[in-house]
Amino acid sequence: MAEPMGTISGNRGLQIEEPLIFEQGSPVKTAVDLPPANPPKGSDRLGSARRRGPIGLPGLSEPEAVRHYLRLSQMNYSIDSGLFPLGSCTMKHNPRLNESVVRLPGLGDLHPLQPVSTVQGALALIHELAHWLKTLTGLPAVAMSPGAGAHGELVGLMTIRAALESRGDPRKRVLVPESAHGTNPATAAACGYVVEAIPADARGRVDLAALRTKLGPDVAAIMVTNPNTCGLFETDMQHIADAVHAHGAFFYCDGANFNAIVGRVRPGDLGIDGMHINLHKTFSTPHGGGGPGSGPVVLSKELARFAPVAYVVEDDGGFSLVEHEMHSDGKPIGRIKGFHGQFGMFVRALAYMMSMGGDGLRQASADAVLNANYILAELRDDLSAPFPGSCMHEAVFDDRFLKDTGVTTLDFAKALIDEGIHPMTVYFPLVVHGAMLIEPTETESKASLDQFVRTLRGLAQRAKAGHCTYFHEAPRMAPRRRLDETRAARNPVLRWRPGSNPVTASKIGKAAE
Amino acid sequence: MRYLPLTDDDRNAMLAAIGVGSIEDLFGDVPPTARLQGPIDLPPHQDEMSVERTFRAFAARNLSPSAAPCFLGAGTYRHHIPAAVDHLIQRGEFLTAYTPYQPEIAQGTLQYLFEFQTQVALITGMDVANASLYDGATACAEAVLMSGRITKRKRVVLSGGLHPHYRATAETYCRFLGFHSVSLPPSWAGDEDPADRIDGDTACVVVQNPDVFGRVRDYSDLAQACHGQGALLVIVVNEVVSLGALLSPGEMAADIVAGEGQSLGNAPSFGGPTVGLLAARARFVRQMPGRLVGETVDADGRRGYVLTLSTREQHIRREKATSNICTNSGLCALAFTIHATLLGEAGFTRLAELNHGRACALVERLAEVPGVSLLNETFFNEVTLQLPTAAADVVERMAGKGVLGGVPVSRLLPAWPEVDRLVLVATTETNSDGDMDAFVAALRESL
């Protein structure tokens, strides 16, 4: 009889299988000791709305709960673990100074509806951050309240629509290049516009001739990502701006890739009317498993008066908050979020900006572009690059180098996981076949880039040598092998239910052997 | 420039490997006219100590609610956060991870979001919840849009008990997305009946529980009235701790629940970032915006989690997407789920009782303050007081005495002079007997 190969528990050394909280503990346990309630006698004021049955939450002690989440954390790759070269996502180092200042008493614990006289420091901070953003972008105004980049896009488009309507010139179409982020067309559609795509030219940039033929009196705006998602600077920005403005339309820019040009190019100088800034990308606030984000939108003078409430204004006595349309000098589109914006992200972003300074931010964009070009240059012969010349802060490759190997872009990415590196963005941008988009950012050292290059070269050689089973079976050494996404979508299991889905010994045993 | 690892030697070696002479050559695609000439007009980089000092100075210009008796609510609540929550969310593997696009190495994030979805579904009494939205106000607006997709109708009735920020946000979204919103007048008197306003074109009625004036109510009858006309009932909950003591929206037959999860695990943070909750009946799941985590198996048959149903989402469907939402509130959702796990059923219900008990105790103490009356018949942890004089002035005077005494309703509803003497006062487990003494004393002296 063969020796068993797997472990009994399903664990593999430090790689621990962790059940759901619902499969642990007991309903009577709690990890929070609360003071006694001592309500006055007969004081129930819940009326007929009082809860009558149990909720069904599990109960754990503090050690059990801490161990649970610590184990879960160990199943995550993060920027603190290593290179996280996701193109278009700007996964740079998250300084811990930011985390410490955001928790200071007097910042983290502030209530949004304290009397304005008691939050002058917070309003001064928002005002200061706004100054940095306006200076870096060369635009005169900024709406601070959007909750994330895509939310900022929506607010930007809403201000454009409001501006057009106030001119008595409502328009119907928004032009979006194929190289744009997926949120761009979704945003334009969400804002009530018909979306039309503009093709990319052979150089991976907006096809200016195609753009010109699509412009007309019913075009409200064009949305361009610059640098674009092919990692390239849109060289014709000023021509695009002139053409768009000549037709009475607005020029909106997706600022998700601002990291490449901070301190070197001011979007306002390119003729842009509005651009959101993903504070969590460009200015280092933590991505936290997908959020929270923060997406202030810089605006031209014409769009500024449509900026949503709430916003900060400086007056003789200090700072005040305009929280209602009726108190505004402009014509706000209204309110787009509760309270005044993602203040915690403002604190982190400003702490980062002050730590870097004007000089450091300029050096950061240089290093981000240098790192990406180094990768492009080192790998151009081993992988395949769809566009000639240099790139900005991200390098895009296509899958021609995998032709006839039986290895797909996805297989190639999954093999990187076994090498201890997070895969790059794959199959995006859509205009590049089998795309691999690599954004190293400025916080990677040369040593880490060299190791990354060696690893990708080695994998490319293995693929070309015909080891396709190796790639199809990757990853082997991650907490999970490839997951069945089709099954998840076809039969959605979106929550735990009593009696469902236990981690059975037989399942673990089968996996282990 | 402590965050930049490259040395000048590295830079030179890399430029040589690329085959260019200088960094400027790499910006060659940027037309010279578009390049910033000269240094940017911002201060130079600073050492860590100096930055810290600057932020301490910002903080010192604010009145810290940790240092003052604080009775502020109106959508943001100050609760005690167990030390373990902040410790765990600051682990780099959580803090600095990204959207789980590679599920094999993001099982930590995916599993806690699956647990979060389950907790939110349980607490709200609904079938399914998503993996969070930006905040309660945007979740409410998304619930409205969702009801339009489900019913194919575009008329929306917004209760006068809905938080004014939520109403205003929903109205903005409605205006730009072709919805017709019917906003009922602010219902401080508690005599609103949204059932009268439902018709055959109504997509949904949106009510809040506890409402912005603090009243709690069983909305089962309203749910029946909605369903009788083919409309949906959206219940908004912005004090999620209340659900430890109240009938859940699901038990009242709500169709969609939009909520604010800040009360669990998340500091007030001057209003953001927080965590938007969205839960619904299972049959509406494909119309639900935002991220969803689903269970599946891996190539070895082991249970695992992935982002799922993304065909609704912007990165697949682009202009046909259910919403344009990209980011969620992952880290805030993590704080929520850890706090809820630490509490458990026993702790969560006890915390709710404790909050309610503190509010009852405060209400009893108000008898000591002549001229102040209570508007509420019912409440959870927040009440509306009527003062003999303008509430904003009273609150300002109380702040001068170091007490954060409440939110003047006029701050939320400036167009309604009728509310000038009303103030919202919230009490949580963080309010000690000493805080209440200070509140009562400051209120008496400030009237």
CSV table of C-alpha atoms in Angstrom, one decimal, chain A residues 97-98 101 350-357 359, chain B residues 1-3 43-55:
chain,number,residue,atom,x,y,z
A,97,LEU,CA,3.5,57.4,9.1
A,98,ASN,CA,0.2,58.0,7.2
A,101,VAL,CA,-1.1,60.5,11.9
A,350,LEU,CA,-1.4,64.9,2.5
A,351,ALA,CA,1.1,63.2,4.9
A,352,TYR,CA,2.6,61.4,1.9
A,353,MET,CA,2.7,64.6,-0.2
A,354,MET,CA,4.4,66.5,2.6
A,355,SER,CA,6.9,63.7,3.1
A,356,MET,CA,7.8,63.7,-0.6
A,357,GLY,CA,7.6,67.4,-1.2
A,359,ASP,CA,10.9,67.6,-5.3
B,1,MET,CA,13.1,60.7,0.1
B,2,ARG,CA,12.8,57.6,2.2
B,3,TYR,CA,10.2,56.0,0.0
B,43,PRO,CA,7.5,72.9,-0.4
B,44,PRO,CA,10.4,70.4,-0.5
B,45,HIS,CA,10.3,66.9,1.2
B,46,GLN,CA,10.2,66.7,5.0
B,47,ASP,CA,11.5,64.3,7.5
B,48,GLU,CA,9.1,62.1,9.4
B,49,MET,CA,9.3,64.1,12.6
B,50,SER,CA,8.4,67.3,10.9
B,51,VAL,CA,5.4,65.8,9.1
B,52,GLU,CA,4.2,64.3,12.4
B,53,ARG,CA,4.5,67.7,14.0
B,54,THR,CA,2.4,69.3,11.3
B,55,PHE,CA,-0.4,66.8,11.7
